[in-house]
């Protein structure tokens, strides 16, 4: 139990920080668009990465460190692209973006709900093209788990549970923010904030340290 609780605490502390993945889950939760699929993709991806770290993938990546650089640059390019799309939505919205209700007056609702495939692919890209995931989840969490010796998988199970709890709370709890995001102007501000966060994270990935 001690190992599982330690893994739960560390897992939550690593995942709660604001990042591209959390911003995407939050936005999908507020819009109530394929929330369950996004939560499952993010939680399962974290579980796979945690298991890989415990199984020793971190040691393999230390032998071929250039893989981290490849992921870093690929992630930066993707984040800039996603940020530009959010900036475009903020600058030129395609209609009212109300949550959970039809817009009032003569405003026109969005033409269609985004396809499940596109949403899932975006969630996968934001997870697997984020080098911080490998540094935190694979290297850091995997190395700490190894200190628990034969209980390392209990530690990992606790960390996996933390991911499930966090993404579920973030995705399905975000809908309660809808009352503050019931106007097109509020959504334009939200998309503008998303654009800034995504581009800032992209810059931080490639900025010389």
Coordinates of N, CA and C in Angstrom, one line a residue:
X1 N 0.8 -1.2 0.0 CA 0.0 0.0 0.0 C 0.9 1.3 0.0
X2 N 2.0 1.2 0.8 CA 2.8 2.4 0.8 C 3.4 2.7 -0.6
X3 N 3.8 1.6 -1.3 CA 4.4 1.8 -2.6 C 3.3 2.4 -3.6
X4 N 2.1 1.9 -3.5 CA 1.0 2.4 -4.4 C 0.7 3.8 -4.1
X5 N 0.6 4.2 -2.8 CA 0.3 5.6 -2.4 C 1.4 6.5 -2.9
X6 N 2.7 6.0 -2.8 CA 3.8 6.9 -3.2 C 3.7 7.1 -4.7
X7 N 3.4 6.0 -5.5 CA 3.2 6.2 -6.9 C 2.1 7.1 -7.3
X8 N 1.0 7.0 -6.5 CA -0.2 7.9 -6.8 C 0.2 9.3 -6.5
X9 N 0.9 9.6 -5.5 CA 1.3 11.0 -5.2 C 2.2 11.6 -6.2
X10 N 3.2 10.8 -6.6 CA 4.2 11.3 -7.6 C 3.5 11.4 -8.9
X11 N 2.7 10.4 -9.3 CA 2.0 10.5 -10.6 C 1.2 11.8 -10.7
X12 N 0.4 12.1 -9.6 CA -0.4 13.3 -9.7 C 0.4 14.6 -9.7
X13 N 1.5 14.6 -9.0 CA 2.3 15.8 -8.9 C 3.0 16.1 -10.3
X14 N 3.3 15.0 -11.1 CA 3.9 15.2 -12.4 C 2.8 15.6 -13.4
X15 N 1.6 15.1 -13.3 CA 0.6 15.3 -14.4 C -0.2 16.5 -14.2
X16 N -0.3 17.0 -13.0 CA -1.3 18.2 -12.8 C -0.7 19.5 -13.4
X17 N 0.6 19.6 -13.6 CA 1.1 20.8 -14.1 C 0.5 21.1 -15.5
X18 N 0.3 22.4 -15.7 CA -0.3 22.9 -17.0 C 0.6 22.5 -18.2
X19 N 0.0 21.8 -19.1 CA 0.7 21.5 -20.3 C -0.3 21.3 -21.5
X20 N 0.3 21.0 -22.7 CA -0.5 20.9 -23.9 C -1.6 19.9 -23.8
X21 N -1.2 18.7 -23.2 CA -2.2 17.6 -23.0 C -3.4 18.0 -22.1
X22 N -3.1 18.7 -21.0 CA -4.1 19.1 -20.1 C -5.0 20.1 -20.7
X23 N -4.4 21.1 -21.4 CA -5.2 22.1 -22.1 C -6.2 21.5 -23.1
X24 N -5.7 20.5 -23.8 CA -6.6 19.9 -24.8 C -7.7 19.1 -24.1
X25 N -7.4 18.4 -23.1 CA -8.5 17.6 -22.3 C -9.5 18.6 -21.7
X26 N -9.0 19.7 -21.2 CA -9.9 20.7 -20.6 C -10.8 21.3 -21.7
X27 N -10.3 21.6 -22.9 CA -11.1 22.2 -23.9 C -12.1 21.2 -24.4
X28 N -11.7 19.9 -24.6 CA -12.7 19.0 -25.0 C -13.8 18.7 -23.9
X29 N -13.4 18.8 -22.7 CA -14.4 18.6 -21.6 C -15.4 19.8 -21.6
X30 N -14.9 21.0 -21.8 CA -15.8 22.1 -21.8 C -16.8 22.1 -22.9
X31 N -16.3 21.6 -24.1 CA -17.1 21.5 -25.3 C -18.0 20.2 -25.3
X32 N -17.6 19.3 -24.4 CA -18.3 18.0 -24.3 C -18.3 17.3 -25.6
X33 N -17.1 17.2 -26.2 CA -16.8 16.6 -27.4 C -15.9 15.4 -27.3
X34 N -16.4 14.2 -27.4 CA -15.6 12.9 -27.3 C -14.8 12.9 -26.1
X35 N -15.3 13.3 -24.9 CA -14.6 13.4 -23.7 C -14.1 12.0 -23.2
X36 N -15.0 11.0 -23.3 CA -14.6 9.7 -22.8 C -13.4 9.2 -23.6
X37 N -13.5 9.3 -24.9 CA -12.4 8.9 -25.8 C -11.1 9.5 -25.5
X38 N -11.1 10.9 -25.3 CA -9.9 11.6 -24.9 C -9.3 11.2 -23.6
X39 N -10.2 11.0 -22.6 CA -9.7 10.5 -21.3 C -9.1 9.1 -21.4
X40 N -9.7 8.2 -22.1 CA -9.2 6.9 -22.3 C -7.8 6.9 -23.0
X41 N -7.7 7.7 -24.1 CA -6.4 7.8 -24.8 C -5.3 8.3 -23.9
X42 N -5.6 9.4 -23.2 CA -4.5 10.0 -22.3 C -4.2 9.0 -21.2
X43 N -5.2 8.4 -20.5 CA -4.9 7.5 -19.4 C -4.2 6.3 -19.8
X44 N -4.6 5.7 -20.9 CA -3.9 4.5 -21.4 C -2.5 4.8 -21.9
X45 N -2.3 5.9 -22.5 CA -1.0 6.3 -23.0 C -0.1 6.5 -21.8
X46 N -0.5 7.1 -20.7 CA 0.3 7.3 -19.5 C 0.6 5.9 -18.9
X47 N -0.4 5.0 -18.9 CA -0.1 3.7 -18.3 C 1.0 3.0 -19.1
X48 N 0.9 3.1 -20.4 CA 1.9 2.4 -21.3 C 3.3 3.0 -21.0
X49 N 3.4 4.3 -20.9 CA 4.7 5.0 -20.7 C 5.2 4.7 -19.3
X50 N 4.3 4.6 -18.3 CA 4.8 4.3 -16.9 C 5.3 2.9 -16.9
X51 N 4.6 1.9 -17.6 CA 5.0 0.6 -17.6 C 6.4 0.4 -18.3
X52 N 6.5 1.2 -19.4 CA 7.8 1.2 -20.2 C 8.9 1.7 -19.3
X53 N 8.7 2.7 -18.5 CA 9.7 3.3 -17.6 C 10.1 2.3 -16.6
X54 N 9.1 1.6 -16.0 CA 9.4 0.6 -15.0 C 10.2 -0.6 -15.6
X55 N 9.8 -0.9 -16.8 CA 10.4 -2.1 -17.5 C 11.8 -1.8 -18.0
X56 N 12.2 -0.5 -18.0 CA 13.6 -0.2 -18.3 C 13.8 0.5 -19.6
X57 N 12.7 1.1 -20.2 CA 12.9 1.8 -21.4 C 13.8 3.1 -21.2
X58 N 13.7 3.6 -20.0 CA 14.6 4.8 -19.7 C 16.0 4.5 -19.9
X59 N 16.5 3.3 -19.5 CA 17.9 2.9 -19.7 C 18.2 2.8 -21.2
X60 N 17.3 2.3 -22.0 CA 17.5 2.2 -23.5 C 17.7 3.6 -24.1
X61 N 16.8 4.5 -23.7 CA 16.8 5.9 -24.2 C 18.1 6.6 -23.9
X62 N 18.7 6.3 -22.8 CA 20.0 6.9 -22.4 C 21.1 6.5 -23.4
X63 N 21.0 5.3 -24.0 CA 21.9 4.8 -25.0 C 21.8 5.5 -26.3
X64 N 20.5 5.9 -26.6 CA 20.3 6.6 -27.9 C 19.6 7.9 -27.6
X65 N 20.3 8.9 -27.0 CA 19.6 10.1 -26.5 C 19.1 11.0 -27.7
X66 N 19.6 10.7 -28.9 CA 19.1 11.5 -30.0 C 17.6 11.3 -30.3
X67 N 17.0 10.2 -29.8 CA 15.6 10.0 -30.0 C 14.8 11.1 -29.2
X68 N 15.3 11.5 -28.1 CA 14.6 12.6 -27.3 C 14.6 13.9 -28.1
X69 N 15.7 14.2 -28.8 CA 15.8 15.4 -29.6 C 14.8 15.3 -30.8
X70 N 14.7 14.2 -31.4 CA 13.7 14.0 -32.5 C 12.3 14.3 -32.0
X71 N 12.0 13.7 -30.9 CA 10.6 13.9 -30.3 C 10.4 15.4 -29.9
X72 N 11.5 16.0 -29.4 CA 11.4 17.4 -28.9 C 11.1 18.3 -30.1
X73 N 11.8 18.2 -31.2 CA 11.5 19.0 -32.4 C 10.2 18.7 -33.0
X74 N 9.9 17.4 -33.1 CA 8.6 17.1 -33.7 C 7.4 17.6 -32.9
X75 N 7.6 17.5 -31.6 CA 6.5 18.0 -30.7 C 6.4 19.5 -30.8
X76 N 7.5 20.2 -30.9 CA 7.5 21.7 -31.0 C 6.7 22.1 -32.3
X77 N 7.0 21.4 -33.4 CA 6.3 21.7 -34.7 C 4.9 21.5 -34.6
X78 N 4.5 20.4 -34.0 CA 3.1 20.1 -33.8 C 2.4 21.1 -32.9
X79 N 3.0 21.5 -31.8 CA 2.4 22.4 -30.9 C 2.2 23.8 -31.6
X80 N 3.2 24.2 -32.4 CA 3.0 25.5 -33.1 C 1.9 25.4 -34.0
X81 N 1.7 24.3 -34.7 CA 0.6 24.2 -35.7 C -0.7 24.2 -34.9
X82 N -0.8 23.5 -33.8 CA -2.0 23.5 -33.1 C -2.3 24.9 -32.5
X83 N -1.3 25.5 -32.0 CA -1.5 26.9 -31.5 C -2.0 27.9 -32.6
X84 N -1.5 27.7 -33.8 CA -1.9 28.6 -34.9 C -3.4 28.3 -35.2
X85 N -3.8 27.1 -35.1 CA -5.2 26.8 -35.3 C -6.1 27.4 -34.3
X86 N -5.6 27.4 -33.0 CA -6.4 28.0 -31.9 C -6.4 29.5 -32.1
X87 N -5.3 30.1 -32.6 CA -5.2 31.5 -32.8 C -6.2 31.9 -33.9
X88 N -6.3 31.1 -34.9 CA -7.2 31.3 -36.0 C -8.7 31.3 -35.5
X89 N -9.0 30.4 -34.7 CA -10.4 30.3 -34.1 C -10.6 31.6 -33.3
X90 N -9.6 32.0 -32.6 CA -9.8 33.2 -31.8 C -10.0 34.5 -32.6
X91 N -9.2 34.5 -33.7 CA -9.3 35.7 -34.6 C -10.5 35.7 -35.5
X92 N -10.8 34.6 -36.0 CA -11.9 34.5 -37.0 C -12.8 33.3 -36.6
X93 N -13.6 33.4 -35.6 CA -14.5 32.3 -35.1 C -15.5 32.0 -36.2
X94 N -15.9 30.7 -36.3 CA -16.8 30.2 -37.3 C -18.2 30.1 -36.8
X95 N -18.6 30.8 -35.8 CA -19.9 30.8 -35.3 C -19.9 30.7 -33.8
X96 N -21.0 30.7 -33.1 CA -21.1 30.7 -31.7 C -20.6 29.4 -31.2
X97 N -19.9 29.4 -30.0 CA -19.4 28.2 -29.5 C -19.9 27.9 -28.1
X98 N -21.2 28.0 -28.0 CA -21.9 27.8 -26.7 C -21.7 26.3 -26.3
X99 N -21.8 26.1 -25.0 CA -21.7 24.7 -24.4 C -23.0 24.2 -23.9
X100 N -23.4 23.1 -24.4 CA -24.6 22.4 -23.9 C -25.9 23.0 -24.3
X101 N -25.9 24.0 -25.2 CA -27.2 24.6 -25.5 C -27.0 25.3 -26.9
X102 N -28.1 25.5 -27.6 CA -28.1 26.2 -28.9 C -27.9 27.7 -28.6
X103 N -27.1 28.4 -29.5 CA -27.0 29.8 -29.3 C -28.2 30.6 -29.5
X104 N -28.3 31.7 -28.9 CA -29.5 32.5 -28.9 C -29.5 33.4 -30.1
X105 N -30.7 34.0 -30.4 CA -30.7 35.0 -31.5 C -30.4 34.5 -32.8
X106 N -29.8 35.3 -33.6 CA -29.5 34.9 -35.0 C -28.1 34.2 -35.2
X107 N -27.4 34.0 -34.1 CA -26.1 33.4 -34.2 C -26.2 31.9 -34.7
X108 N -25.3 31.5 -35.4 CA -25.3 30.2 -36.1 C -24.4 29.2 -35.3
X109 N -24.9 28.0 -35.1 CA -24.1 27.0 -34.4 C -23.0 26.5 -35.2
X110 N -22.0 25.8 -34.7 CA -21.0 25.2 -35.5 C -21.5 24.3 -36.5
X111 N -20.9 24.1 -37.6 CA -21.5 23.3 -38.7 C -21.6 21.9 -38.3
X112 N -20.6 21.3 -37.6 CA -20.6 19.9 -37.3 C -19.7 19.7 -36.1
X113 N -19.9 18.5 -35.5 CA -19.1 18.1 -34.4 C -17.8 17.5 -35.0
X114 N -16.6 17.8 -34.4 CA -15.4 17.2 -34.9 C -15.4 15.7 -34.9
X115 N -14.8 15.1 -35.9 CA -14.7 13.7 -36.0 C -13.9 13.1 -34.9
X116 N -14.4 11.9 -34.4 CA -13.7 11.2 -33.4 C -12.3 10.9 -33.7
X117 N -12.1 10.5 -35.0 CA -10.7 10.1 -35.4 C -9.7 11.3 -35.2
X118 N -10.2 12.5 -35.7 CA -9.3 13.6 -35.6 C -9.0 14.0 -34.1
X119 N -10.0 13.9 -33.3 CA -9.8 14.2 -31.8 C -8.8 13.2 -31.2
X120 N -9.0 11.9 -31.5 CA -8.1 10.9 -30.9 C -6.7 11.1 -31.4
X121 N -6.5 11.3 -32.7 CA -5.2 11.5 -33.2 C -4.5 12.8 -32.6
X122 N -5.3 13.8 -32.4 CA -4.7 15.0 -31.7 C -4.3 14.7 -30.3
X123 N -5.1 13.9 -29.5 CA -4.8 13.5 -28.2 C -3.5 12.7 -28.2
X124 N -3.4 11.7 -29.1 CA -2.2 10.9 -29.2 C -1.0 11.7 -29.5
X125 N -1.1 12.7 -30.4 CA 0.1 13.5 -30.8 C 0.5 14.4 -29.6
X126 N -0.5 15.0 -28.9 CA -0.1 15.8 -27.8 C 0.5 15.0 -26.6
X127 N 0.2 13.7 -26.6 CA 0.8 12.9 -25.6 C 2.2 12.4 -26.0
X128 N 2.3 11.7 -27.2 CA 3.5 11.0 -27.5 C 4.5 11.9 -28.2
X129 N 4.2 13.1 -28.6 CA 5.2 14.0 -29.2 C 5.6 15.1 -28.1
X130 N 5.3 14.8 -26.9 CA 5.7 15.7 -25.8 C 7.0 15.1 -25.1
X131 N 8.1 15.6 -25.3 CA 9.3 15.0 -24.7 C 9.3 15.1 -23.2
X132 N 8.5 16.0 -22.6 CA 8.4 16.0 -21.1 C 7.8 14.7 -20.6
X133 N 7.0 14.1 -21.4 CA 6.4 12.8 -21.0 C 7.5 11.8 -20.8
X134 N 8.4 11.8 -21.7 CA 9.5 10.8 -21.6 C 10.4 11.1 -20.4
X135 N 10.7 12.4 -20.3 CA 11.6 12.8 -19.2 C 11.0 12.5 -17.8
X136 N 9.7 12.9 -17.7 CA 9.1 12.7 -16.4 C 8.6 11.3 -16.1
X137 N 7.8 10.8 -17.1 CA 7.1 9.6 -16.9 C 8.0 8.4 -17.0
X138 N 8.9 8.4 -18.1 CA 9.7 7.2 -18.4 C 11.0 7.3 -17.5
X139 N 11.7 8.4 -17.6 CA 13.0 8.5 -16.9 C 12.8 8.6 -15.4
X140 N 12.1 9.7 -15.0 CA 12.0 10.0 -13.6 C 11.2 9.0 -12.8
X141 N 9.9 8.8 -13.3 CA 9.1 7.9 -12.5 C 9.6 6.5 -12.6
X142 N 10.2 6.1 -13.7 CA 10.7 4.7 -13.9 C 11.9 4.5 -12.9
X143 N 12.7 5.5 -12.8 CA 13.9 5.4 -11.9 C 13.5 5.3 -10.4
X144 N 12.5 6.2 -10.1 CA 12.0 6.2 -8.7 C 11.3 4.8 -8.4
X145 N 10.6 4.3 -9.3 CA 9.9 3.0 -9.1 C 10.9 1.9 -8.8
X146 N 12.1 2.0 -9.5 CA 13.1 1.0 -9.3 C 13.6 0.9 -7.9
X147 N 13.5 2.0 -7.1 CA 14.0 2.0 -5.7 C 13.0 1.2 -4.8
X148 N 11.9 0.8 -5.3 CA 10.9 0.0 -4.5 C 11.1 -1.5 -4.8
X149 N 12.1 -1.8 -5.6 CA 12.5 -3.2 -5.8 C 11.3 -4.0 -6.3
X150 N 11.0 -5.1 -5.5 CA 9.9 -6.0 -5.9 C 8.5 -5.3 -5.9
X151 N 8.4 -4.2 -5.2 CA 7.2 -3.5 -5.2 C 7.0 -2.4 -6.2
X152 N 7.9 -2.4 -7.2 CA 8.0 -1.3 -8.2 C 6.7 -1.3 -9.0
X153 N 6.1 -2.4 -9.3 CA 4.9 -2.5 -10.1 C 3.7 -2.0 -9.3
X154 N 3.7 -2.1 -8.0 CA 2.7 -1.5 -7.1 C 2.8 0.0 -7.2
X155 N 4.0 0.5 -7.2 CA 4.3 1.9 -7.3 C 3.7 2.4 -8.6
X156 N 4.0 1.6 -9.7 CA 3.5 2.0 -11.0 C 2.0 2.0 -11.1
X157 N 1.4 1.0 -10.5 CA -0.1 0.9 -10.5 C -0.7 2.2 -9.8
X158 N 0.0 2.6 -8.7 CA -0.5 3.9 -8.1 C -0.4 5.1 -9.0
X159 N 0.7 5.2 -9.7 CA 0.9 6.3 -10.7 C -0.1 6.2 -11.8
X160 N -0.4 5.0 -12.3 CA -1.4 4.8 -13.3 C -2.8 5.3 -12.8
X161 N -3.1 4.9 -11.6 CA -4.4 5.3 -11.0 C -4.5 6.8 -10.9
X162 N -3.3 7.5 -10.6 CA -3.3 8.9 -10.6 C -3.7 9.5 -11.9
X163 N -3.2 9.0 -13.0 CA -3.5 9.5 -14.3 C -5.0 9.3 -14.6
X164 N -5.5 8.1 -14.3 CA -6.9 7.9 -14.5 C -7.8 8.9 -13.8
X165 N -7.5 9.1 -12.5 CA -8.3 10.0 -11.7 C -8.2 11.5 -12.2
X166 N -7.0 11.9 -12.6 CA -6.8 13.3 -13.0 C -7.5 13.5 -14.3
X167 N -7.3 12.7 -15.3 CA -7.9 12.9 -16.6 C -9.4 12.8 -16.6
X168 N -9.9 11.9 -15.7 CA -11.4 11.8 -15.6 C -11.9 13.0 -14.9
X169 N -11.3 13.5 -13.9 CA -11.8 14.7 -13.2 C -11.7 16.0 -14.1
X170 N -10.6 16.1 -14.9 CA -10.4 17.2 -15.7 C -11.3 17.2 -16.9
X171 N -11.5 16.0 -17.5 CA -12.4 15.9 -18.7 C -13.8 16.1 -18.4
X172 N -14.3 15.4 -17.4 CA -15.7 15.4 -17.1 C -16.1 16.5 -16.1
X173 N -15.1 17.1 -15.4 CA -15.4 18.2 -14.5 C -15.4 19.5 -15.2
X174 N -14.7 19.6 -16.4 CA -14.6 20.8 -17.1 C -16.0 21.3 -17.6
X175 N -16.9 20.5 -17.8 CA -18.2 20.9 -18.3 C -18.9 21.9 -17.4
X176 N -18.5 21.9 -16.1 CA -19.2 22.9 -15.2 C -18.6 24.3 -15.4
X177 N -17.6 24.4 -16.2 CA -17.1 25.7 -16.6 C -18.0 26.4 -17.7
X178 N -18.9 25.6 -18.2 CA -19.7 26.0 -19.4 C -20.5 27.3 -19.1
X179 N -20.9 27.5 -17.9 CA -21.7 28.7 -17.6 C -20.9 30.0 -17.8
X180 N -19.6 29.9 -17.6 CA -18.7 31.1 -17.8 C -18.2 31.2 -19.3
X181 N -18.5 30.1 -20.1 CA -18.1 30.1 -21.5 C -19.3 29.9 -22.4
X182 N -20.4 30.6 -22.1 CA -21.6 30.5 -22.9 C -21.7 31.5 -24.0
X183 N -20.7 32.3 -24.2 CA -20.7 33.3 -25.3 C -19.6 33.2 -26.2
X184 N -19.7 33.6 -27.5 CA -18.6 33.4 -28.4 C -17.4 34.2 -28.0
X185 N -17.6 35.4 -27.4 CA -16.4 36.2 -26.9 C -15.6 35.4 -25.9
X186 N -16.3 34.7 -25.0 CA -15.5 33.9 -24.0 C -14.7 32.8 -24.6
X187 N -15.3 32.2 -25.7 CA -14.5 31.1 -26.4 C -13.4 31.7 -27.2
X188 N -13.5 32.9 -27.7 CA -12.4 33.5 -28.4 C -11.2 33.8 -27.4
X189 N -11.6 34.2 -26.2 CA -10.5 34.4 -25.2 C -9.9 33.1 -24.8
X190 N -10.7 32.0 -24.7 CA -10.1 30.7 -24.3 C -9.2 30.2 -25.4
X191 N -9.6 30.3 -26.7 CA -8.8 29.9 -27.8 C -7.5 30.7 -27.9
X192 N -7.6 32.0 -27.6 CA -6.4 32.9 -27.6 C -5.4 32.4 -26.5
X193 N -6.0 32.0 -25.3 CA -5.1 31.5 -24.2 C -4.5 30.2 -24.6
X194 N -5.3 29.3 -25.3 CA -4.7 28.0 -25.7 C -3.6 28.2 -26.7
X195 N -3.8 29.2 -27.6 CA -2.7 29.5 -28.6 C -1.4 29.9 -27.9
X196 N -1.6 30.8 -27.0 CA -0.4 31.3 -26.2 C 0.3 30.2 -25.5
X197 N -0.4 29.3 -24.8 CA 0.1 28.2 -24.0 C 0.9 27.3 -25.0
X198 N 0.2 26.9 -26.1 CA 0.8 25.9 -27.0 C 2.1 26.4 -27.6
X199 N 2.1 27.7 -28.1 CA 3.3 28.2 -28.7 C 4.4 28.4 -27.6
X200 N 4.0 28.8 -26.4 CA 5.0 29.0 -25.3 C 5.7 27.6 -25.0
X201 N 4.9 26.6 -24.9 CA 5.5 25.2 -24.6 C 6.4 24.8 -25.8
X202 N 6.0 25.1 -27.0 CA 6.8 24.7 -28.2 C 8.2 25.4 -28.1
X203 N 8.1 26.7 -27.8 CA 9.4 27.5 -27.6 C 10.3 26.9 -26.5
X204 N 9.6 26.6 -25.4 CA 10.4 26.0 -24.3 C 11.0 24.7 -24.6
X205 N 10.5 23.9 -25.6 CA 11.0 22.6 -25.9 C 12.3 22.8 -26.7
X206 N 12.4 23.8 -27.5 CA 13.6 24.0 -28.4 C 14.5 25.1 -28.0
X207 N 14.1 25.9 -27.0 CA 15.0 27.0 -26.5 C 16.3 26.4 -25.9
X208 N 17.4 26.9 -26.2 CA 18.7 26.4 -25.7 C 18.7 26.5 -24.2
X209 N 19.2 25.5 -23.5 CA 19.2 25.5 -22.1 C 20.7 25.6 -21.6

